[in-house]
Tab-separated table of C-alpha atoms and ligand atoms in Angstrom:
chain	number	residue	atom	x	y	z
A	132	MET	CA	-0.222	27.564	-2.057
A	133	PHE	CA	1.732	25.023	0.524
A	134	ALA	CA	4.266	22.526	-0.466
A	135	VAL	CA	6.038	20.273	0.972
A	136	GLY	CA	9.514	18.336	-1.360
A	137	LEU	CA	12.744	17.781	-2.579
A	138	ALA	CA	14.132	20.738	-4.604
A	139	ARG	CA	17.334	19.676	-7.217
A	140	LYS	CA	19.923	22.731	-5.616
A	141	GLN	CA	18.614	22.027	-1.483
A	142	GLU	CA	19.261	19.162	1.039
A	143	GLY	CA	16.575	17.342	2.853
A	144	LEU	CA	13.095	18.378	2.840
A	145	VAL	CA	11.846	21.520	1.917
A	146	ASP	CA	8.892	23.938	1.755
A	147	PHE	CA	7.764	25.734	-1.721
A	148	GLU	CA	5.502	28.245	-2.029
A	149	LEU	CA	3.698	27.538	-5.313
A	150	LYS	CA	0.632	28.865	-7.176
A	151	LYS	CA	-2.717	27.258	-7.201
A	152	PRO	CA	-3.182	24.650	-9.944
A	153	GLU	CA	-5.499	25.393	-12.392
A	154	ILE	CA	-7.942	22.881	-15.026
A	155	LYS	CA	-6.551	22.971	-18.507
A	156	GLY	CA	-7.815	20.580	-20.237
A	157	PRO	CA	-11.706	18.605	-20.907
A	158	LYS	CA	-11.304	16.143	-18.618
A	159	ASP	CA	-9.456	17.929	-15.624
A	160	VAL	CA	-10.852	18.158	-12.132
A	161	LEU	CA	-9.047	20.243	-9.853
A	162	VAL	CA	-8.768	19.009	-6.102
A	163	ARG	CA	-8.679	20.221	-2.523
A	164	VAL	CA	-6.461	17.490	-0.936
A	165	LEU	CA	-7.841	17.194	2.958
A	166	GLN	CA	-5.377	14.611	3.976
A	167	ALA	CA	-2.280	12.580	2.515
A	168	GLY	CA	-0.311	9.749	4.670
A	169	ILE	CA	3.410	9.414	4.838
A	170	ASP	CA	4.790	6.664	3.529
A	171	GLY	CA	8.501	4.616	3.834
A	172	THR	CA	9.082	5.310	0.404
A	173	ASP	CA	8.493	8.997	1.357
A	174	ARG	CA	11.066	8.878	4.301
A	175	ASP	CA	13.405	6.506	1.876
A	176	MET	CA	13.673	9.550	-0.522
A	177	ILE	CA	14.195	12.067	2.179
A	178	GLN	CA	16.917	10.014	3.242
A	179	ARG	CA	18.630	8.623	0.244
A	180	GLY	CA	18.608	12.364	-0.865
A	181	GLN	CA	16.610	10.645	-4.330
A	182	LYS	CA	14.989	13.202	-6.161
A	183	ASP	CA	13.287	12.195	-9.099
A	184	ILE	CA	12.521	15.199	-10.031
A	185	GLY	CA	10.943	15.743	-13.687
A	186	GLU	CA	12.219	17.323	-16.869
A	187	GLY	CA	12.366	20.568	-16.736
A	188	GLU	CA	11.462	21.148	-13.387
A	189	ASP	CA	13.831	22.051	-9.778
A	190	PHE	CA	11.912	20.347	-7.515
A	191	ILE	CA	9.342	17.774	-6.970
A	192	VAL	CA	6.381	17.842	-4.351
A	193	LEU	CA	6.097	14.502	-2.493
A	194	GLY	CA	3.222	12.586	-0.905
A	195	HIS	CA	1.629	9.816	-3.040
A	196	GLU	CA	-1.366	8.744	-0.427
A	197	ALA	CA	-3.896	11.709	-0.288
A	198	VAL	CA	-8.074	11.813	-0.207
A	199	GLY	CA	-9.708	15.173	-1.275
A	200	ARG	CA	-12.698	16.750	-2.379
A	201	VAL	CA	-13.931	18.346	-5.953
A	202	GLU	CA	-13.950	22.131	-6.578
A	203	GLU	CA	-14.086	22.219	-9.987
A	204	VAL	CA	-14.539	20.106	-13.007
A	205	GLY	CA	-13.163	20.526	-16.945
A	206	ARG	CA	-16.401	20.714	-18.948
A	207	GLY	CA	-15.907	16.599	-20.370
A	208	VAL	CA	-15.529	15.570	-16.816
A	209	ARG	CA	-19.072	13.048	-16.195
A	210	ASN	CA	-17.784	10.498	-13.126
A	211	VAL	CA	-17.523	13.380	-10.553
A	212	LYS	CA	-18.721	16.371	-9.089
A	213	PRO	CA	-18.060	19.125	-7.166
A	214	GLY	CA	-17.841	18.219	-3.626
A	215	ASP	CA	-17.084	14.596	-3.996
A	216	ILE	CA	-14.305	13.302	-2.195
A	217	VAL	CA	-11.915	11.598	-4.595
A	218	VAL	CA	-8.425	8.911	-3.928
A	219	PRO	CA	-5.953	9.473	-6.170
A	220	THR	CA	-4.012	6.957	-8.066
A	221	VAL	CA	0.167	7.070	-8.153
A	222	ARG	CA	1.209	5.885	-11.243
A	223	ARG	CA	0.447	7.671	-14.869
A	224	GLY	CA	1.254	4.853	-17.748
A	225	CYS	CA	3.485	4.954	-20.326
A	226	GLY	CA	0.869	5.672	-23.098
A	227	GLN	CA	2.534	3.360	-25.405
A	228	CYS	CA	3.030	-0.416	-23.649
A	229	ALA	CA	-0.511	-3.025	-24.160
A	230	SER	CA	-0.562	-3.154	-20.446
A	231	CYS	CA	-0.461	0.881	-19.916
A	232	LEU	CA	-3.248	1.274	-22.649
A	233	ASP	CA	-5.727	-1.046	-21.345
A	234	LYS	CA	-5.566	0.468	-17.450
A	235	GLY	CA	-2.881	-1.305	-15.841
A	236	SER	CA	0.107	0.643	-15.689
A	237	ASP	CA	0.817	-0.961	-12.508
A	238	MET	CA	2.074	-4.172	-15.035
A	239	CYS	CA	3.585	-1.616	-17.575
A	240	SER	CA	6.236	-3.011	-19.257
A	241	THR	CA	8.623	-0.571	-21.111
A	242	GLY	CA	9.115	0.972	-17.547
A	243	LEU	CA	8.523	5.015	-18.776
A	244	TYR	CA	5.698	5.385	-16.702
A	245	LYS	CA	5.656	8.508	-14.378
A	246	GLU	CA	4.397	8.372	-10.298
A	247	ARG	CA	2.901	11.186	-8.225
A	248	GLY	CA	4.765	12.426	-5.436
A	249	ILE	CA	7.327	9.897	-6.661
A	250	HIS	CA	8.994	9.576	-10.114
A	251	LYS	CA	8.583	12.745	-12.056
A	252	LEU	CA	5.524	14.127	-11.207
A	253	HIS	CA	4.301	16.168	-8.414
A	254	GLY	CA	2.227	14.185	-5.750
A	255	TYR	CA	0.368	15.239	-3.114
A	256	PHE	CA	1.979	17.205	0.353
A	257	THR	CA	-0.053	20.574	-0.820
A	258	GLU	CA	-3.310	22.191	-0.941
A	259	TYR	CA	-4.777	21.343	-4.433
A	260	PHE	CA	-3.685	19.225	-7.362
A	261	VAL	CA	-5.381	18.998	-10.842
A	262	ASP	CA	-5.927	15.264	-12.693
A	263	GLU	CA	-8.037	13.636	-15.035
A	264	GLU	CA	-10.771	12.084	-13.507
A	265	GLN	CA	-9.652	8.725	-14.733
A	266	TYR	CA	-6.918	8.973	-11.950
A	267	LEU	CA	-9.754	9.686	-9.207
A	268	VAL	CA	-11.677	6.996	-7.538
A	269	VAL	CA	-14.573	8.286	-5.631
A	270	VAL	CA	-15.101	7.385	-1.817
A	271	PRO	CA	-17.970	5.796	-0.655
A	272	PRO	CA	-20.219	7.304	1.845
A	273	GLY	CA	-19.042	6.576	6.045
A	274	LEU	CA	-15.203	5.587	4.907
A	275	GLU	CA	-14.423	9.453	4.058
A	276	GLU	CA	-12.206	9.469	7.354
A	277	VAL	CA	-9.804	6.903	6.419
A	278	ALA	CA	-9.901	6.601	2.722
A	279	VAL	CA	-6.145	8.326	2.864
A	280	LEU	CA	-4.867	4.682	3.420
A	281	ALA	CA	-7.058	3.630	0.500
A	282	GLU	CA	-3.649	3.739	-1.612
A	283	PRO	CA	-1.521	1.790	0.931
A	284	MET	CA	-4.598	-0.949	1.207
A	285	SER	CA	-4.433	-0.911	-3.084
A	286	ILE	CA	-0.926	-2.509	-2.696
A	287	ALA	CA	-2.298	-5.006	-0.770
A	288	GLU	CA	-4.924	-6.061	-2.549
A	289	LYS	CA	-3.183	-5.927	-6.011
A	290	ALA	CA	-0.709	-8.423	-4.308
A	291	MET	CA	-3.271	-10.135	-3.135
A	292	GLY	CA	-5.034	-10.675	-6.535
A	293	GLN	CA	-1.843	-11.694	-7.792
A	294	VAL	CA	-1.627	-14.439	-5.819
A	295	ARG	CA	-5.240	-15.413	-5.661
A	296	HIS	CA	-4.759	-15.042	-9.548
A	297	ILE	CA	-2.307	-17.423	-10.051
A	298	GLN	CA	-3.109	-19.687	-7.427
A	299	ALA	CA	-6.327	-20.189	-9.103
A	300	ARG	CA	-4.288	-23.244	-10.647
A	301	LEU	CA	-5.906	-24.909	-7.371
A	302	PRO	CA	-9.255	-24.673	-8.014
A	303	TRP	CA	-9.838	-27.977	-5.886
A	304	GLY	CA	-7.913	-26.316	-3.201
A	305	CYS	CA	-9.284	-28.250	0.009
A	306	PHE	CA	-12.235	-29.857	0.084
A	307	HIS	CA	-15.465	-27.259	0.333
A	308	PRO	CA	-16.088	-25.935	-2.746
A	309	GLU	CA	-16.825	-22.696	-0.938
A	310	HIS	CA	-12.612	-21.538	-0.445
A	311	SER	CA	-11.760	-21.626	-4.280
A	312	PHE	CA	-9.465	-18.908	-4.912
A	313	ASP	CA	-12.548	-16.415	-6.671
A	314	ARG	CA	-14.912	-16.802	-3.844
A	315	PRO	CA	-15.018	-14.364	-0.587
A	316	GLY	CA	-13.986	-17.086	1.720
A	317	TRP	CA	-11.233	-18.502	-0.503
A	318	GLY	CA	-8.343	-17.885	2.417
A	319	ALA	CA	-10.346	-20.805	4.605
A	320	CYS	CA	-8.811	-24.168	5.705
A	321	LYS	CA	-5.376	-22.260	5.274
A	322	LYS	CA	-2.299	-20.337	6.478
A	323	ALA	CA	-0.544	-17.295	6.061
A	324	LEU	CA	2.399	-15.581	7.307
A	325	VAL	CA	2.296	-11.886	7.346
A	326	ILE	CA	6.203	-10.152	7.706
A	327	GLY	CA	6.245	-6.866	9.304
A	328	ALA	CA	3.011	-5.223	10.900
A	329	GLY	CA	3.203	-1.601	9.223
A	330	PRO	CA	0.775	-0.418	7.053
A	331	ILE	CA	1.007	-3.142	4.454
A	332	GLY	CA	1.624	-5.219	6.760
A	333	PHE	CA	-1.765	-4.197	7.896
A	334	PHE	CA	-3.550	-4.196	4.869
A	335	GLY	CA	-2.113	-8.082	3.519
A	336	ALA	CA	-3.133	-9.405	7.240
A	337	ALA	CA	-6.213	-7.298	6.726
A	338	LEU	CA	-7.593	-9.025	3.374
A	339	LEU	CA	-6.335	-12.543	4.409
A	340	ARG	CA	-8.524	-12.354	7.398
A	341	LEU	CA	-11.411	-10.958	5.912
A	342	ALA	CA	-11.018	-13.865	3.813
A	343	ASP	CA	-10.924	-16.435	6.499
A	344	MET	CA	-7.531	-17.665	6.543
A	345	VAL	CA	-5.975	-18.372	9.907
A	346	THR	CA	-3.076	-15.445	9.887
A	347	TYR	CA	0.362	-14.938	11.445
A	348	PHE	CA	2.629	-12.434	11.370
A	349	ILE	CA	6.348	-11.568	12.464
A	350	GLU	CA	7.258	-8.523	13.832
A	351	ILE	CA	10.429	-7.649	16.002
A	352	VAL	CA	8.397	-5.357	18.386
A	353	PRO	CA	7.646	-6.356	21.528
A	354	GLU	CA	3.595	-7.687	21.366
A	355	THR	CA	2.951	-4.744	23.513
A	356	ALA	CA	3.348	-2.408	20.475
A	357	LEU	CA	0.357	-0.498	18.975
A	358	LYS	CA	1.026	-2.081	15.182
A	359	VAL	CA	0.704	-5.564	17.555
A	360	ARG	CA	-2.656	-5.194	18.862
A	361	ARG	CA	-4.148	-3.530	15.435
A	362	MET	CA	-3.328	-7.022	14.196
A	363	GLN	CA	-4.577	-8.841	16.475
A	364	GLU	CA	-7.524	-7.308	16.824
A	365	MET	CA	-8.208	-8.867	13.380
A	366	GLU	CA	-7.040	-12.111	15.092
A	367	ALA	CA	-4.003	-12.396	13.518
A	368	GLN	CA	-1.573	-13.835	15.762
A	369	TYR	CA	1.879	-12.866	16.602
A	370	ILE	CA	4.929	-14.225	16.440
A	371	ASP	CA	7.832	-12.874	17.589
A	372	GLY	CA	10.607	-12.448	14.812
A	373	ARG	CA	13.543	-12.373	17.231
A	374	GLY	CA	15.543	-15.167	17.176
A	375	ILE	CA	13.205	-17.195	14.761
A	376	THR	CA	14.646	-19.859	12.797
A	377	PRO	CA	12.160	-21.715	10.088
A	378	GLU	CA	11.912	-24.465	12.517
A	379	SER	CA	10.348	-23.019	15.390
A	380	LEU	CA	8.459	-20.887	12.977
A	381	VAL	CA	6.938	-23.977	11.388
A	382	LYS	CA	6.446	-25.895	15.006
A	383	ARG	CA	4.627	-22.748	15.915
A	384	MET	CA	2.592	-22.593	12.724
A	385	GLY	CA	3.225	-25.111	10.242
A	386	ASN	CA	3.923	-24.197	7.091
A	387	PRO	CA	2.383	-21.237	5.299
A	388	ASP	CA	0.299	-21.418	2.105
A	389	ILE	CA	0.554	-17.981	1.255
A	390	VAL	CA	3.351	-15.858	2.975
A	391	PHE	CA	2.989	-12.454	1.841
A	392	GLU	CA	6.430	-10.325	2.795
A	393	ALA	CA	6.019	-6.879	3.874
A	394	SER	CA	9.115	-5.605	5.591
A	395	GLY	CA	11.623	-5.495	2.921
A	396	ALA	CA	13.734	-7.577	5.499
A	397	SER	CA	15.363	-9.839	3.262
A	398	GLU	CA	17.416	-12.152	4.938
A	399	LEU	CA	14.537	-13.002	7.246
A	400	ALA	CA	12.159	-13.588	3.932
A	401	LEU	CA	14.550	-15.115	1.878
A	402	GLY	CA	15.197	-16.851	5.118
A	403	LEU	CA	11.815	-18.388	5.439
A	404	LEU	CA	11.291	-19.697	1.818
A	405	PRO	CA	11.935	-23.073	2.523
A	406	VAL	CA	9.343	-23.304	4.908
A	407	GLY	CA	6.200	-22.308	2.040
A	408	ALA	CA	3.686	-25.266	1.846
A	409	ARG	CA	2.690	-27.385	-0.587
A	410	ASN	CA	1.757	-25.399	-3.631
A	411	GLY	CA	2.105	-22.616	-1.824
A	412	ALA	CA	2.647	-18.864	-3.266
A	413	PHE	CA	5.224	-16.172	-1.569
A	414	VAL	CA	4.312	-11.888	-2.422
A	415	PHE	CA	7.330	-10.135	-1.537
A	416	THR	CA	5.758	-5.995	-1.287
A	417	GLY	CA	8.531	-4.508	0.629
A	418	ILE	CA	11.407	-2.750	-1.015
A	419	PRO	CA	14.878	-2.978	0.536
A	420	ARG	CA	16.957	-0.671	-0.324
A	421	GLY	CA	20.736	-1.317	1.048
A	422	GLN	CA	22.915	-4.310	0.462
A	423	SER	CA	22.567	-7.540	1.770
A	424	GLN	CA	24.717	-10.663	1.700
A	425	VAL	CA	22.756	-13.587	2.339
A	426	CYS	CA	24.122	-17.172	2.969
A	427	MET	CA	21.451	-20.126	2.398
A	428	ASP	CA	21.278	-23.778	1.068
A	429	GLY	CA	20.188	-23.173	-2.224
A	430	ASP	CA	19.569	-26.351	-3.233
A	431	LEU	CA	17.816	-26.912	-0.193
A	432	LEU	CA	15.776	-23.673	-1.812
A	433	LEU	CA	15.689	-25.440	-5.081
A	434	ARG	CA	15.147	-28.638	-4.289
A	435	GLN	CA	11.702	-27.367	-2.084
A	436	MET	CA	10.050	-24.688	-4.955
A	437	VAL	CA	10.453	-27.870	-7.254
A	438	ARG	CA	9.032	-30.382	-5.919
A	439	LEU	CA	6.324	-28.215	-3.874
A	440	ASN	CA	4.943	-26.384	-6.709
A	441	GLN	CA	6.144	-23.306	-4.691
A	442	ILE	CA	6.075	-19.668	-6.532
A	443	ILE	CA	7.485	-16.415	-5.665
A	444	ILE	CA	5.648	-13.223	-6.650
A	445	GLY	CA	7.425	-9.669	-6.438
A	446	SER	CA	4.049	-6.702	-7.087
A	447	ILE	CA	4.614	-3.038	-6.816
A	448	ASN	CA	1.999	-0.599	-7.005
A	449	SER	CA	-2.060	-0.889	-8.282
A	450	ASN	CA	-4.266	0.552	-10.500
A	451	ARG	CA	-8.074	2.365	-10.703
A	452	ARG	CA	-8.857	-1.529	-10.069
A	453	HIS	CA	-7.303	-1.994	-6.746
A	454	PHE	CA	-8.337	1.159	-5.172
A	455	GLU	CA	-12.097	0.464	-6.191
A	456	ALA	CA	-11.611	-2.973	-4.796
A	457	ALA	CA	-9.686	-1.633	-1.865
A	458	LEU	CA	-12.538	0.870	-0.763
A	459	GLN	CA	-14.858	-1.892	-1.030
A	460	ASN	CA	-12.901	-4.181	1.306
A	461	MET	CA	-12.306	-1.518	3.477
A	462	VAL	CA	-15.981	-1.039	4.257
A	463	GLU	CA	-15.933	-5.189	4.795
A	464	ILE	CA	-12.812	-4.776	7.784
A	465	ASP	CA	-14.166	-2.147	9.413
A	466	LYS	CA	-18.192	-3.926	9.635
A	467	ARG	CA	-16.540	-7.111	10.732
A	468	PHE	CA	-12.534	-5.683	12.576
A	469	ASP	CA	-15.224	-3.965	15.479
A	470	ASN	CA	-13.875	0.015	13.316
A	471	VAL	CA	-10.707	-1.061	13.827
A	472	LEU	CA	-9.393	1.139	9.954
A	473	HIS	CA	-10.143	4.264	12.325
A	474	ARG	CA	-7.198	3.442	14.577
A	475	VAL	CA	-4.891	2.817	12.173
A	476	ILE	CA	-4.333	6.233	11.895
A	477	THR	CA	-2.153	6.914	15.379
A	478	HIS	CA	-0.442	10.540	14.467
A	479	SER	CA	-2.045	13.705	12.307
A	480	PHE	CA	0.296	16.899	11.353
A	481	ALA	CA	-0.666	19.900	9.586
A	482	LEU	CA	1.280	20.383	6.531
A	483	LYS	CA	3.183	23.057	7.851
A	484	ASP	CA	4.822	21.398	10.827
A	485	TYR	CA	6.252	18.361	8.379
A	486	ARG	CA	9.600	18.146	10.152
A	487	ASP	CA	8.027	16.807	13.335
A	488	ALA	CA	5.724	15.173	11.163
A	489	PHE	CA	9.120	13.435	9.550
A	490	ALA	CA	11.215	12.885	12.458
A	491	PRO	CA	10.855	9.278	14.114
A	492	ILE	CA	7.703	8.727	16.029
A	493	PRO	CA	7.578	6.309	18.576
A	494	ASP	CA	4.789	3.744	18.343
A	495	SER	CA	3.431	4.566	16.034
A	496	LEU	CA	1.268	2.982	12.490
A	497	LYS	CA	0.115	5.764	9.835
A	498	VAL	CA	1.328	9.247	10.086
A	499	ILE	CA	-0.475	11.385	7.891
A	500	PHE	CA	-0.780	15.379	7.357
A	501	GLN	CA	-4.042	17.175	7.831
A	502	VAL	CA	-3.991	19.283	4.669
A	503	ASP	CA	-7.123	20.923	5.280
A	504	GLU	CA	-7.121	22.485	8.487
A	505	GLY	CA	-11.186	23.131	8.244
A	506	ALA	CA	-12.067	19.371	7.880
A	507	GLN	CA	-11.946	17.790	10.415
A	508	ALA	CA	-15.306	16.800	9.802
A	509	ILE	CA	-14.665	14.552	7.212
B	136	BGC	C1	4.073	3.126	-3.797
B	136	BGC	C2	3.338	2.486	-4.813
B	136	BGC	C3	4.903	2.731	-5.752
B	136	BGC	C4	6.415	2.579	-5.075
B	136	BGC	C5	7.352	2.881	-5.802
B	136	BGC	C6	5.475	3.033	-2.707
B	136	BGC	O1	5.506	3.581	-1.750
B	136	BGC	O2	2.955	2.555	-3.454
B	136	BGC	O3	2.206	2.947	-5.426
B	136	BGC	O4	4.713	1.922	-6.761
B	136	BGC	O5	5.962	3.171	-3.728
B	136	BGC	O6	8.521	3.029	-5.517
B	137	ZN	ZN1	3.174	1.497	-20.312
């Protein structure tokens, strides 16, 4: 079968011809990949020549966002059956720490985890993969066409889950008991700022809007850009990030209760720390890979954070529960915002055209591989 990834002895993205994998253990499931998404992590690994290849191997198949169809199951498999449409999770726990042993490998405390398509394990830019049923989440009917978005959505779910968990310190939040952090409308009476309108920013905004939060977003592309329009379709409000200052931002929207960082633009993100509202939360999800020297008033920053009870959270990866929540909320987002998720996938390529798929594509939002050509109708 055809696969795309990085090889120890070759430069850049390459393709391989691999043997179709087989079921080995009783809990194993063989999955036919239907679609696989491309994201910033893939582009980064290619650009930086970061080859996180498993021990004893000469290559890694990339790709960590996928949807597939179950073809065959081991004799001990209970929760999926041939024909089911499933989404695989990314991380495989260390098997040692309390978090990993309790289905929370996104919070692994040893750092000895592996990640499919990223860190030591083969990913999904290929035709088939085998994994245990515990790592496969069944897609609800009707969501098949957009289920490839479940992984990036799960990243936003995890980040927002962290915010809600920590902000449960404010059970009274506002005067409306129905807006407390454990209720669906928890965002009403609050304001959020999303930095970046790429897929993670989009999903962060989608969750904020689903929770009825007044949501603004900063982008440095013109208002006519497709990703800006997608955000506006969820009634998130555009702020041009070019030349923005903390003062001009506050003038425009007031002080945000939640800042959801999804751009990795460290200077911008750190520069906006002093604008947070009282009891506000910042959650960082973008991963900058370069270096930046940021000059800021440290006293002001600490003073603000202490006096205003603020918190900063970093959030990475997601576990099975976040995928399940992601799929549920994706149904709601499409219902509420006129099927907006169906307009997030802007470009689709055959796997063999991987070089075109990875070339810069102007005005794109989510680029995917249509791996199974016969599966257009999923
Ligand atoms: C993935 C995460 C993963 C991270 C690792 C992201 O693109 O969505 O699941 O943990 O990369 O760098
Ligand atoms: Zn662990």
